[in-house]
Amino acid sequence: MRHPLVAGNWKMHGTRASVAELIEGLSRQALPAGVEVAVFPSCLHIAQVVRGLDGKRVAVGAQDCAVESAPGALTGEVAASQLQDAGCSLVLVGHSERRLILGDSDADVTRKFAAAQSCGLTPVLCVGETLEQREAEQTLEVVGRQLAEVIDALGIDAFAKAVVAYEPVWAIGTGLTASPEQAQQVHAAIRAQLAGQDAQVAAGVKILYGGSVKAANAAELFGMPDIDGGLVGGASLNADEFGAICRAAGN
Ligand code: PEP
């Protein structure tokens, strides 16, 4: 049985003061049993969040990692081994903002996925199509190719300890959300692609939906059979809203 996961991507937001407030707000939330919760602060605030949420049922992840797993000469990057040492248990790889704005290629994403796993971190592989690709009816092809890059390079067993997040680019930070049916169609295709290699691995992989998830639409999305929770951006910066999304995953 797959337990839902609700993950908050704080992106490039936060000061020490606002992060302290967010930690305080999260600590007050009633989090439903059976729902896993994680937050992904900026690298600068990981230590503060790990300390502040110590003893709470909230895992901490990073928003990216270097392609090399070990520390070394890569100015400005953070190694997965350093993230693990700082208290992270997960890391996002291939977020569309990194693919489209910062130039992460499919090969980079695969190396980051492997680096994360080699350090005991769970990679959250983000995939998703642009509006142009959706309008050209290329959604399943684009998402399928992003997934195949990692499967082909690392093998299906790599997904026994990984999470996939389907995030249509046109729904991220725009207020537009895929309908539950649109999202379910892509989630089912992702699971079927994994099942083509190993049915057991496919049945165990959590597939999160991301793209303008909020308390008002979470329950409907999370009610779909292949949607195992959400990757939440903007709404995760409000502890009460994020708590409500977590509770929606428990229903
Ligand atoms: C995200 O950046 O992963 C995301 C889903 O953002 P938002 O919820 O703000 O659309």
XYZ file of N, CA and C and ligand atoms in Angstrom:
763
model
N 0.839 -1.198 0.000
C 0.000 0.000 0.000
C 0.882 1.261 0.000
N 0.509 2.237 -0.842
C 1.292 3.470 -0.902
C 0.703 4.505 0.053
N 1.580 5.042 0.945
C 1.134 6.148 1.800
C 1.292 7.446 1.020
N 0.329 8.340 1.123
C 0.500 9.616 0.420
C 1.668 10.428 0.986
N 2.206 11.273 0.127
C 3.282 12.191 0.517
C 2.865 13.599 0.080
N 2.951 14.531 0.987
C 2.742 15.935 0.615
C 4.054 16.673 0.869
N 4.574 17.294 -0.182
C 5.895 17.906 -0.110
C 5.788 19.385 -0.449
N 6.419 20.214 0.351
C 6.381 21.664 0.124
C 7.704 22.165 -0.429
N 7.648 22.734 -1.631
C 8.844 23.283 -2.272
C 8.875 24.784 -2.006
N 9.782 25.198 -1.117
C 9.821 26.623 -0.728
C 10.580 27.472 -1.748
N 11.167 26.845 -2.723
C 11.903 27.556 -3.782
C 12.888 28.571 -3.176
N 13.070 29.714 -3.859
C 14.072 30.687 -3.410
C 13.412 31.727 -2.502
N 12.650 31.204 -1.507
C 11.940 32.094 -0.594
C 12.480 31.916 0.812
N 12.313 32.923 1.632
C 12.577 32.795 3.055
C 13.760 33.607 3.532
N 13.599 34.100 4.753
C 14.695 34.708 5.511
C 14.753 33.895 6.798
N 15.780 34.118 7.611
C 15.823 33.355 8.867
C 14.562 33.607 9.682
N 14.066 34.852 9.640
C 12.882 35.194 10.439
C 11.617 34.536 9.869
N 11.427 34.605 8.553
C 10.196 34.030 7.993
C 10.232 32.509 8.057
N 11.431 31.932 7.945
C 11.544 30.467 8.057
C 11.224 30.035 9.498
N 11.652 30.835 10.466
C 11.330 30.511 11.872
C 9.814 30.521 12.072
N 9.145 31.499 11.455
C 7.672 31.572 11.567
C 7.008 30.359 10.919
N 7.546 29.971 9.780
C 6.983 28.816 9.060
C 7.169 27.531 9.874
N 8.335 27.385 10.482
C 8.597 26.214 11.328
C 7.590 26.189 12.481
N 7.391 27.347 13.087
C 6.445 27.486 14.208
C 5.036 27.096 13.749
N 4.639 27.606 12.605
C 3.302 27.315 12.069
C 3.144 25.843 11.733
N 4.182 25.248 11.157
C 4.108 23.820 10.800
C 4.026 22.969 12.057
N 4.749 23.374 13.093
C 4.774 22.597 14.340
C 3.388 22.542 14.969
N 2.565 23.539 14.674
C 1.213 23.599 15.262
C 0.197 22.780 14.478
N 0.553 22.305 13.277
C -0.422 21.613 12.431
C -0.709 20.196 12.931
N -1.969 19.812 12.862
C -2.331 18.417 13.127
C -2.109 17.677 11.807
N -1.098 16.834 11.768
C -0.795 16.108 10.532
C -1.394 14.715 10.616
N -2.144 14.308 9.595
C -2.855 13.027 9.676
C -1.904 11.839 9.685
N -2.253 10.834 10.469
C -1.467 9.600 10.477
C -1.532 8.998 9.081
N -0.472 8.388 8.672
C -0.495 7.713 7.371
C -0.155 8.632 6.207
N 0.043 9.918 6.471
C 0.471 10.837 5.403
C 1.908 11.268 5.709
N 2.782 11.073 4.732
C 4.158 11.536 4.903
C 4.226 12.995 4.471
N 4.999 13.759 5.204
C 5.100 15.199 4.923
C 6.579 15.562 4.815
N 6.893 16.413 3.843
C 8.284 16.856 3.681
C 8.297 18.313 3.243
N 9.348 19.010 3.620
C 9.527 20.386 3.116
C 10.921 20.503 2.509
N 11.000 21.373 1.502
C 12.247 21.576 0.760
C 12.616 23.058 0.822
N 13.331 23.448 1.891
C 13.764 24.848 1.992
C 14.959 25.123 1.085
N 15.346 26.393 0.970
C 16.583 26.700 0.248
C 17.738 26.084 1.033
N 18.834 25.830 0.356
C 19.996 25.208 1.001
C 20.433 25.967 2.244
N 20.298 27.297 2.132
C 20.737 28.164 3.226
C 19.968 27.897 4.516
N 18.731 27.435 4.388
C 17.874 27.268 5.573
C 17.685 25.816 5.991
N 18.371 24.892 5.314
C 18.174 23.473 5.645
C 18.514 23.197 7.118
N 19.646 23.684 7.574
C 20.067 23.384 8.958
C 19.041 23.936 9.952
N 18.568 25.150 9.684
C 17.573 25.775 10.578
C 16.284 24.940 10.620
N 15.871 24.432 9.457
C 14.617 23.675 9.388
C 14.792 22.288 10.029
N 15.932 21.664 9.777
C 16.182 20.344 10.389
C 16.132 20.490 11.915
N 16.786 21.531 12.437
C 16.781 21.772 13.892
C 15.375 22.097 14.377
N 14.704 22.985 13.667
C 13.402 23.478 14.123
C 12.308 22.426 14.081
N 12.432 21.465 13.160
C 11.380 20.439 13.037
C 11.814 19.115 13.652
N 12.896 19.155 14.410
C 13.389 17.939 15.060
C 12.269 17.332 15.921
N 12.009 16.059 15.746
C 10.983 15.392 16.557
C 9.587 15.489 15.955
N 9.412 16.316 14.911
C 8.102 16.389 14.238
C 8.108 15.358 13.100
N 6.935 15.078 12.584
C 6.864 14.077 11.502
C 7.032 14.733 10.139
N 8.025 15.578 10.021
C 8.227 16.282 8.751
C 9.667 16.055 8.286
N 9.806 15.429 7.136
C 11.144 15.200 6.585
C 11.622 16.477 5.893
N 12.932 16.583 5.752
C 13.498 17.764 5.091
C 14.251 17.315 3.845
N 14.028 18.041 2.764
C 14.720 17.722 1.516
C 15.374 18.964 0.938
N 16.180 18.739 -0.101
C 16.814 19.856 -0.809
C 16.166 19.988 -2.182
N 16.337 21.171 -2.783
C 15.669 21.443 -4.066
C 16.478 20.993 -5.274
N 17.732 20.584 -5.017
C 18.615 20.196 -6.114
C 19.881 19.622 -5.483
N 20.687 18.942 -6.266
C 22.007 18.530 -5.780
C 22.972 18.538 -6.958
N 24.250 18.439 -6.655
C 25.269 18.418 -7.709
C 25.220 17.090 -8.463
N 25.777 17.086 -9.653
C 25.829 15.831 -10.422
C 26.847 14.865 -9.822
N 27.789 15.401 -9.084
C 28.776 14.558 -8.388
C 28.279 14.338 -6.970
N 28.355 13.098 -6.474
C 27.813 12.834 -5.134
C 28.771 13.243 -4.024
N 30.077 13.222 -4.315
C 31.060 13.501 -3.261
C 31.466 14.968 -3.276
N 31.862 15.508 -2.117
C 32.357 16.881 -2.090
C 33.584 17.024 -2.980
N 33.810 18.204 -3.519
C 34.966 18.399 -4.393
C 34.950 19.778 -5.000
N 35.687 19.921 -6.097
C 35.864 21.239 -6.709
C 34.722 21.531 -7.686
N 33.595 21.963 -7.178
C 32.449 22.355 -8.014
C 31.820 23.589 -7.373
N 32.443 24.712 -7.613
C 32.062 25.965 -6.937
C 30.564 26.270 -7.076
N 29.954 26.529 -5.951
C 28.540 26.921 -5.939
C 27.572 25.764 -5.827
N 28.050 24.539 -6.011
C 27.158 23.371 -5.969
C 27.137 22.766 -4.560
N 26.151 21.919 -4.302
C 26.064 21.210 -3.021
C 25.930 19.719 -3.323
N 26.826 18.932 -2.757
C 26.842 17.487 -3.018
C 25.734 16.785 -2.236
N 25.228 15.701 -2.811
C 24.203 14.906 -2.113
C 24.736 14.422 -0.765
N 26.019 14.103 -0.706
C 26.587 13.631 0.567
C 26.532 14.740 1.617
N 26.701 16.008 1.188
C 26.606 17.122 2.138
C 25.154 17.318 2.589
N 24.220 17.114 1.671
C 22.801 17.239 2.037
C 22.412 16.163 3.049
N 22.910 14.967 2.803
C 22.624 13.864 3.718
C 23.212 14.185 5.093
N 24.437 14.719 5.110
C 25.106 15.078 6.357
C 24.341 16.182 7.100
N 23.666 17.055 6.339
C 22.923 18.176 6.945
C 21.562 17.744 7.481
N 21.148 16.492 7.188
C 19.882 16.010 7.727
C 18.781 15.857 6.697
N 19.115 15.997 5.417
C 18.095 15.798 4.375
C 17.868 14.312 4.130
N 16.652 13.975 3.749
C 16.396 12.593 3.346
C 15.867 12.509 1.911
N 15.561 13.644 1.320
C 15.049 13.657 -0.061
C 15.718 14.788 -0.841
N 15.625 14.699 -2.157
C 16.081 15.822 -2.990
C 15.266 15.861 -4.293
N 14.832 17.061 -4.671
C 14.153 17.229 -5.958
C 15.194 17.162 -7.067
N 14.882 16.476 -8.141
C 15.757 16.522 -9.328
C 14.880 16.771 -10.550
N 15.355 17.654 -11.416
C 14.636 17.900 -12.668
C 13.419 18.783 -12.531
N 13.351 19.620 -11.479
C 12.233 20.571 -11.422
C 12.245 21.399 -12.705
N 11.068 21.733 -13.211
C 11.012 22.419 -14.515
C 11.738 23.756 -14.497
N 11.783 24.410 -13.332
C 12.522 25.688 -13.293
C 14.010 25.445 -13.512
N 14.488 24.310 -13.075
C 15.912 23.976 -13.305
C 16.107 23.512 -14.752
N 15.158 22.736 -15.271
C 15.317 22.262 -16.659
C 15.237 23.432 -17.635
N 14.231 24.308 -17.434
C 13.926 25.312 -18.467
C 14.647 26.638 -18.266
N 14.917 27.009 -17.011
C 15.559 28.315 -16.776
C 17.059 28.126 -16.545
N 17.413 27.060 -15.836
C 18.822 26.900 -15.448
C 19.549 25.859 -16.290
N 18.847 25.264 -17.240
C 19.516 24.461 -18.262
C 19.877 23.039 -17.868
N 19.245 22.489 -16.844
C 19.522 21.084 -16.520
C 19.041 20.193 -17.673
N 19.932 19.387 -18.210
C 19.557 18.475 -19.303
C 19.032 17.165 -18.707
N 18.462 16.329 -19.550
C 18.021 15.007 -19.081
C 19.207 14.236 -18.494
N 20.380 14.389 -19.114
C 21.570 13.679 -18.615
C 21.974 14.203 -17.234
N 21.891 15.521 -17.037
C 22.201 16.097 -15.708
C 21.230 15.543 -14.666
N 19.945 15.529 -15.041
C 18.915 15.079 -14.096
C 19.187 13.628 -13.693
N 19.572 12.811 -14.665
C 19.863 11.403 -14.368
C 21.066 11.282 -13.434
N 22.088 12.100 -13.669
C 23.275 12.044 -12.794
C 22.924 12.498 -11.374
N 22.077 13.497 -11.271
C 21.662 13.990 -9.945
C 20.833 12.919 -9.227
N 19.966 12.242 -9.973
C 19.140 11.165 -9.418
C 20.072 10.078 -8.835
N 21.069 9.710 -9.622
C 22.003 8.657 -9.187
C 22.847 9.121 -7.997
N 23.277 10.384 -8.046
C 24.101 10.921 -6.948
C 23.297 10.898 -5.656
N 22.026 11.303 -5.730
C 21.167 11.313 -4.542
C 21.058 9.910 -3.959
N 20.737 8.953 -4.813
C 20.553 7.582 -4.309
C 21.839 7.004 -3.742
N 22.960 7.360 -4.330
C 24.224 6.790 -3.843
C 24.541 7.281 -2.433
N 23.877 8.378 -2.015
C 24.095 8.915 -0.662
C 22.925 8.606 0.263
N 22.023 7.752 -0.197
C 20.903 7.350 0.661
C 19.747 8.334 0.660
N 19.778 9.316 -0.240
C 18.651 10.261 -0.341
C 17.620 9.722 -1.336
N 16.354 10.025 -1.104
C 15.306 9.645 -2.056
C 15.157 10.753 -3.093
N 15.418 10.458 -4.365
C 15.203 11.490 -5.383
C 13.721 11.627 -5.710
N 13.279 12.862 -5.883
C 11.921 13.137 -6.350
C 12.090 13.655 -7.780
N 11.836 12.780 -8.742
C 12.069 13.106 -10.156
C 10.877 13.880 -10.702
N 11.106 15.141 -11.066
C 10.016 15.982 -11.582
C 9.971 15.883 -13.106
N 8.775 15.661 -13.625
C 8.564 15.579 -15.074
C 7.320 16.391 -15.411
N 7.234 16.833 -16.657
C 6.032 17.580 -17.034
C 6.226 18.305 -18.349
N 5.102 18.608 -18.976
C 5.120 19.218 -20.308
C 4.837 20.717 -20.239
N 5.293 21.446 -21.242
C 4.959 22.873 -21.351
C 3.556 22.999 -21.966
N 3.037 24.221 -21.942
C 1.711 24.460 -22.525
C 1.736 24.148 -24.028
N 2.823 24.575 -24.666
C 2.955 24.346 -26.112
C 2.906 22.836 -26.413
N 3.605 22.068 -25.592
C 3.629 20.612 -25.801
C 2.252 20.007 -25.540
N 1.557 20.506 -24.510
C 0.200 19.976 -24.247
C -0.717 20.281 -25.430
N -0.627 21.532 -25.905
C -1.519 21.920 -27.012
C -1.207 21.132 -28.289
N 0.050 20.688 -28.405
C 0.428 19.874 -29.571
C 0.166 18.386 -29.307
N -0.512 18.095 -28.190
C -0.854 16.716 -27.804
C 0.389 15.840 -27.651
N 1.451 16.444 -27.093
C 2.703 15.700 -26.896
C 2.953 15.342 -25.429
N 1.949 15.569 -24.575
C 2.165 15.408 -23.131
C 2.739 14.034 -22.774
N 2.073 12.981 -23.212
C 2.507 11.642 -22.797
C 3.875 11.298 -23.374
N 4.132 11.784 -24.575
C 5.433 11.536 -25.210
C 6.561 12.244 -24.439
N 6.320 13.513 -24.067
C 7.351 14.298 -23.356
C 7.634 13.688 -21.988
N 6.574 13.428 -21.247
C 6.739 12.867 -19.895
C 7.365 11.469 -19.993
N 6.931 10.697 -20.963
C 7.463 9.343 -21.153
C 8.959 9.368 -21.451
N 9.376 10.375 -22.239
C 10.798 10.464 -22.580
C 11.624 10.890 -21.353
N 11.092 11.836 -20.567
C 11.821 12.283 -19.370
C 12.011 11.108 -18.398
N 10.983 10.287 -18.299
C 11.057 9.129 -17.408
C 11.997 8.059 -17.974
N 11.892 7.836 -19.275
C 12.710 6.790 -19.919
C 14.202 7.087 -19.806
N 14.558 8.364 -19.835
C 15.979 8.743 -19.700
C 16.570 8.123 -18.438
N 15.830 8.213 -17.348
C 16.344 7.719 -16.066
C 16.258 6.192 -16.009
N 15.134 5.635 -16.476
C 14.979 4.173 -16.453
C 16.082 3.525 -17.300
N 16.296 4.076 -18.489
C 17.274 3.462 -19.401
C 18.690 3.535 -18.828
N 19.000 4.650 -18.154
C 20.371 4.820 -17.639
C 20.607 4.055 -16.341
N 19.598 4.040 -15.467
C 19.838 3.512 -14.116
C 19.091 2.212 -13.828
N 18.163 1.838 -14.715
C 17.420 0.594 -14.500
C 16.171 0.842 -13.672
N 15.211 -0.044 -13.815
C 13.922 0.111 -13.128
C 14.074 -0.007 -11.602
N 15.070 -0.761 -11.150
C 15.228 -0.926 -9.697
C 15.506 0.403 -9.002
N 16.028 1.371 -9.759
C 16.292 2.698 -9.168
C 14.992 3.329 -8.664
N 13.850 2.875 -9.195
C 12.575 3.467 -8.794
C 11.966 2.786 -7.568
N 12.655 1.771 -7.056
C 12.148 1.136 -5.839
C 12.293 2.098 -4.659
N 13.227 3.035 -4.766
C 13.401 4.050 -3.704
C 13.459 5.433 -4.340
N 12.382 5.790 -4.988
C 12.308 7.111 -5.622
C 10.848 7.534 -5.673
N 10.653 8.811 -5.873
C 9.308 9.381 -6.024
C 9.298 10.079 -7.376
N 8.150 10.050 -8.045
C 8.005 10.799 -9.299
C 6.989 11.912 -9.036
N 7.272 13.117 -9.540
C 6.298 14.215 -9.424
C 5.927 14.674 -10.823
N 4.640 14.546 -11.158
C 4.159 15.071 -12.446
C 3.747 16.519 -12.231
N 4.458 17.415 -12.890
C 4.171 18.838 -12.736
C 4.060 19.492 -14.114
N 2.823 19.624 -14.613
C 2.678 20.329 -15.892
C 3.219 21.746 -15.737
N 4.135 22.145 -16.622
C 4.810 23.440 -16.476
C 3.793 24.583 -16.484
N 2.753 24.444 -17.295
C 1.746 25.501 -17.422
C 0.901 25.673 -16.151
N 1.021 24.739 -15.226
C 0.228 24.829 -13.995
C 1.070 25.296 -12.808
N 2.377 25.452 -13.013
C 3.250 25.808 -11.882
C 3.241 27.311 -11.664
N 2.766 27.694 -10.491
C 2.782 29.100 -10.106
C 1.844 29.980 -10.924
N 0.932 29.380 -11.669
C 0.059 30.158 -12.557
C -1.364 30.251 -12.028
N -1.690 29.422 -11.045
C -3.077 29.366 -10.588
C -3.902 28.401 -11.432
N -3.342 27.959 -12.569
C -4.033 26.950 -13.392
C -3.682 25.578 -12.845
N -4.672 24.722 -12.713
C -4.399 23.372 -12.219
C -4.889 22.387 -13.266
N -4.160 21.303 -13.451
C -4.690 20.229 -14.296
C -5.957 19.719 -13.624
N -6.945 19.347 -14.405
C -8.137 18.769 -13.786
C -7.730 17.415 -13.209
N -8.472 16.910 -12.228
C -8.136 15.592 -11.676
C -8.041 14.536 -12.787
N -8.908 14.640 -13.800
C -8.913 13.639 -14.890
C -7.663 13.797 -15.768
N -7.291 15.055 -16.052
C -6.069 15.280 -16.855
C -4.847 14.742 -16.117
N -4.775 15.042 -14.824
C -3.613 14.591 -14.042
C -3.603 13.064 -13.953
N -4.771 12.483 -13.666
C -4.850 11.014 -13.532
C -4.387 10.322 -14.804
N -4.746 10.894 -15.960
C -4.357 10.266 -17.232
C -2.829 10.161 -17.323
N -2.138 11.229 -16.920
C -0.672 11.223 -17.021
C -0.077 10.321 -15.932
N -0.638 10.393 -14.730
C -0.134 9.535 -13.643
C -0.268 8.056 -14.022
N -1.413 7.705 -14.611
C -1.630 6.303 -15.001
C -0.621 5.892 -16.066
N -0.315 6.817 -16.986
C 0.655 6.503 -18.052
C 2.055 6.311 -17.456
N 2.404 7.134 -16.468
C 3.715 7.004 -15.809
C 3.802 5.634 -15.133
N 2.720 5.286 -14.407
C 2.760 3.995 -13.693
C 2.805 2.834 -14.688
N 2.077 2.980 -15.801
C 2.072 1.899 -16.806
C 3.467 1.745 -17.420
N 4.145 2.860 -17.642
C 5.506 2.799 -18.207
C 6.452 2.071 -17.247
N 6.328 2.374 -15.964
C 7.162 1.684 -14.960
C 6.769 0.209 -14.894
N 5.456 -0.057 -14.973
C 4.969 -1.442 -14.885
C 5.441 -2.275 -16.065
N 5.681 -1.610 -17.181
C 6.201 -2.321 -18.362
C 7.544 -2.966 -18.066
N 8.241 -2.445 -17.067
C 9.555 -2.988 -16.682
C 9.451 -3.862 -15.425
N 8.620 -3.417 -14.461
C 8.495 -4.182 -13.216
C 7.200 -3.772 -12.505
N 6.229 -4.672 -12.499
C 4.903 -4.338 -11.957
C 4.968 -4.024 -10.461
N 5.842 -4.737 -9.755
C 5.916 -4.522 -8.307
C 6.493 -3.144 -7.983
N 7.550 -2.793 -8.693
C 8.143 -1.462 -8.489
C 7.098 -0.398 -8.817
N 6.402 -0.571 -9.939
C 5.405 0.422 -10.365
C 4.307 0.594 -9.320
N 3.881 -0.507 -8.724
C 2.786 -0.439 -7.752
C 3.217 0.289 -6.481
N 4.521 0.307 -6.205
C 5.002 0.920 -4.965
C 5.436 2.369 -5.103
N 5.613 2.846 -6.321
C 6.155 4.205 -6.510
C 5.085 5.261 -6.231
N 5.433 6.227 -5.402
C 4.522 7.355 -5.197
C 4.671 8.299 -6.383
N 3.522 8.710 -6.937
C 3.527 9.691 -8.031
C 2.735 10.907 -7.543
N 3.447 12.013 -7.340
C 2.834 13.227 -6.808
C 2.366 14.123 -7.946
N 1.334 14.889 -7.691
C 0.918 15.913 -8.655
C 1.382 17.275 -8.137
N 1.915 18.091 -9.015
C 2.298 19.457 -8.646
C 1.840 20.444 -9.693
N 1.364 21.585 -9.231
C 0.924 22.643 -10.142
C -0.273 23.342 -9.528
N 0.002 24.421 -8.767
C -1.061 25.225 -8.150
C -1.999 24.406 -7.254
N -1.410 23.435 -6.527
C -2.227 22.706 -5.544
C -2.500 23.644 -4.374
N -3.731 23.649 -3.905
C -4.103 24.424 -2.724
C -5.142 23.627 -1.946
N -5.483 24.138 -0.764
C -6.423 23.387 0.080
C -7.739 23.154 -0.655
N -8.143 24.137 -1.479
C -9.445 24.056 -2.141
C -9.505 22.980 -3.236
N -8.363 22.605 -3.823
C -8.444 21.601 -4.907
C -7.740 20.284 -4.565
N -7.102 20.235 -3.373
C -6.257 19.083 -3.061
C -7.051 17.774 -2.955
N -8.184 17.819 -2.260
C -8.916 16.572 -2.000
C -9.346 15.906 -3.301
N -9.810 16.726 -4.237
C -10.275 16.188 -5.524
C -9.122 15.531 -6.296
N -7.974 16.221 -6.299
C -6.804 15.665 -7.005
C -6.333 14.385 -6.315
N -6.209 14.437 -4.989
C -5.654 13.297 -4.250
C -6.618 12.109 -4.237
N -7.873 12.363 -4.636
C -8.851 11.272 -4.687
C -8.669 10.373 -5.899
N -7.821 10.770 -6.845
C -7.646 9.955 -8.060
C -6.731 8.760 -7.753
N -6.987 7.620 -8.400
C -6.302 6.380 -7.980
C -4.776 6.392 -8.105
N -4.235 7.142 -9.070
C -2.774 7.125 -9.231
C -2.094 8.393 -8.726
N -2.839 9.237 -8.030
C -2.238 10.460 -7.461
C -1.995 10.210 -5.974
N -0.710 10.179 -5.616
C -0.326 9.760 -4.259
C 0.117 10.942 -3.406
N -0.478 12.105 -3.651
C -0.111 13.288 -2.879
C 0.352 14.389 -3.797
N 0.977 15.403 -3.224
C 1.303 16.571 -4.031
C 2.662 17.166 -3.751
N 3.183 17.846 -4.763
C 4.355 18.702 -4.606
C 3.810 20.125 -4.712
N 3.926 20.844 -3.613
C 3.212 22.113 -3.464
C 4.225 23.253 -3.400
N 4.075 24.240 -4.259
C 4.981 25.385 -4.234
C 4.409 26.505 -3.378
N 3.803 27.492 -4.029
C 3.339 28.700 -3.350
C 2.546 28.433 -2.069
N 1.620 27.490 -2.121
C 0.747 27.254 -0.954
C 1.504 26.646 0.227
N 2.717 26.161 -0.006
C 3.468 25.562 1.110
C 4.144 26.638 1.962
N 4.088 27.883 1.507
C 4.695 28.964 2.286
C 3.741 29.493 3.359
N 2.538 28.965 3.370
C 1.556 29.308 4.399
C 1.284 28.028 5.198
N 1.695 28.020 6.461
C 1.642 26.777 7.246
C 0.218 26.239 7.377
N -0.760 27.135 7.567
C -2.139 26.658 7.745
C -2.667 26.047 6.444
N -2.370 26.706 5.333
C -2.808 26.193 4.025
C -2.133 24.846 3.744
N -0.829 24.781 4.029
C -0.088 23.539 3.780
C -0.637 22.430 4.689
N -0.911 22.770 5.940
C -1.482 21.777 6.870
C -2.804 21.241 6.338
N -3.627 22.145 5.795
C -4.933 21.722 5.256
C -4.727 20.792 4.057
N -3.725 21.064 3.229
C -3.433 20.177 2.087
C -2.995 18.796 2.593
N -2.175 18.795 3.634
C -1.748 17.504 4.215
C -2.950 16.732 4.739
N -3.874 17.432 5.371
C -5.062 16.756 5.910
C -5.939 16.230 4.770
N -5.972 16.961 3.652
C -6.758 16.487 2.501
C -6.206 15.151 1.993
N -4.894 14.976 2.126
C -4.289 13.723 1.669
C -4.614 12.563 2.594
N -5.057 12.901 3.786
C -5.373 11.844 4.757
C -6.806 11.364 4.647
N -7.606 12.055 3.821
C -9.040 11.687 3.780
C -9.321 10.609 2.737
C 6.352 23.701 -7.791
O 7.128 24.631 -7.972
O 6.815 22.569 -7.649
C 4.927 23.989 -7.750
C 4.106 22.993 -7.917
O 4.546 25.304 -7.545
P 3.045 25.866 -7.324
O 2.357 24.959 -6.344
O 3.231 27.242 -6.799
O 2.371 25.820 -8.651
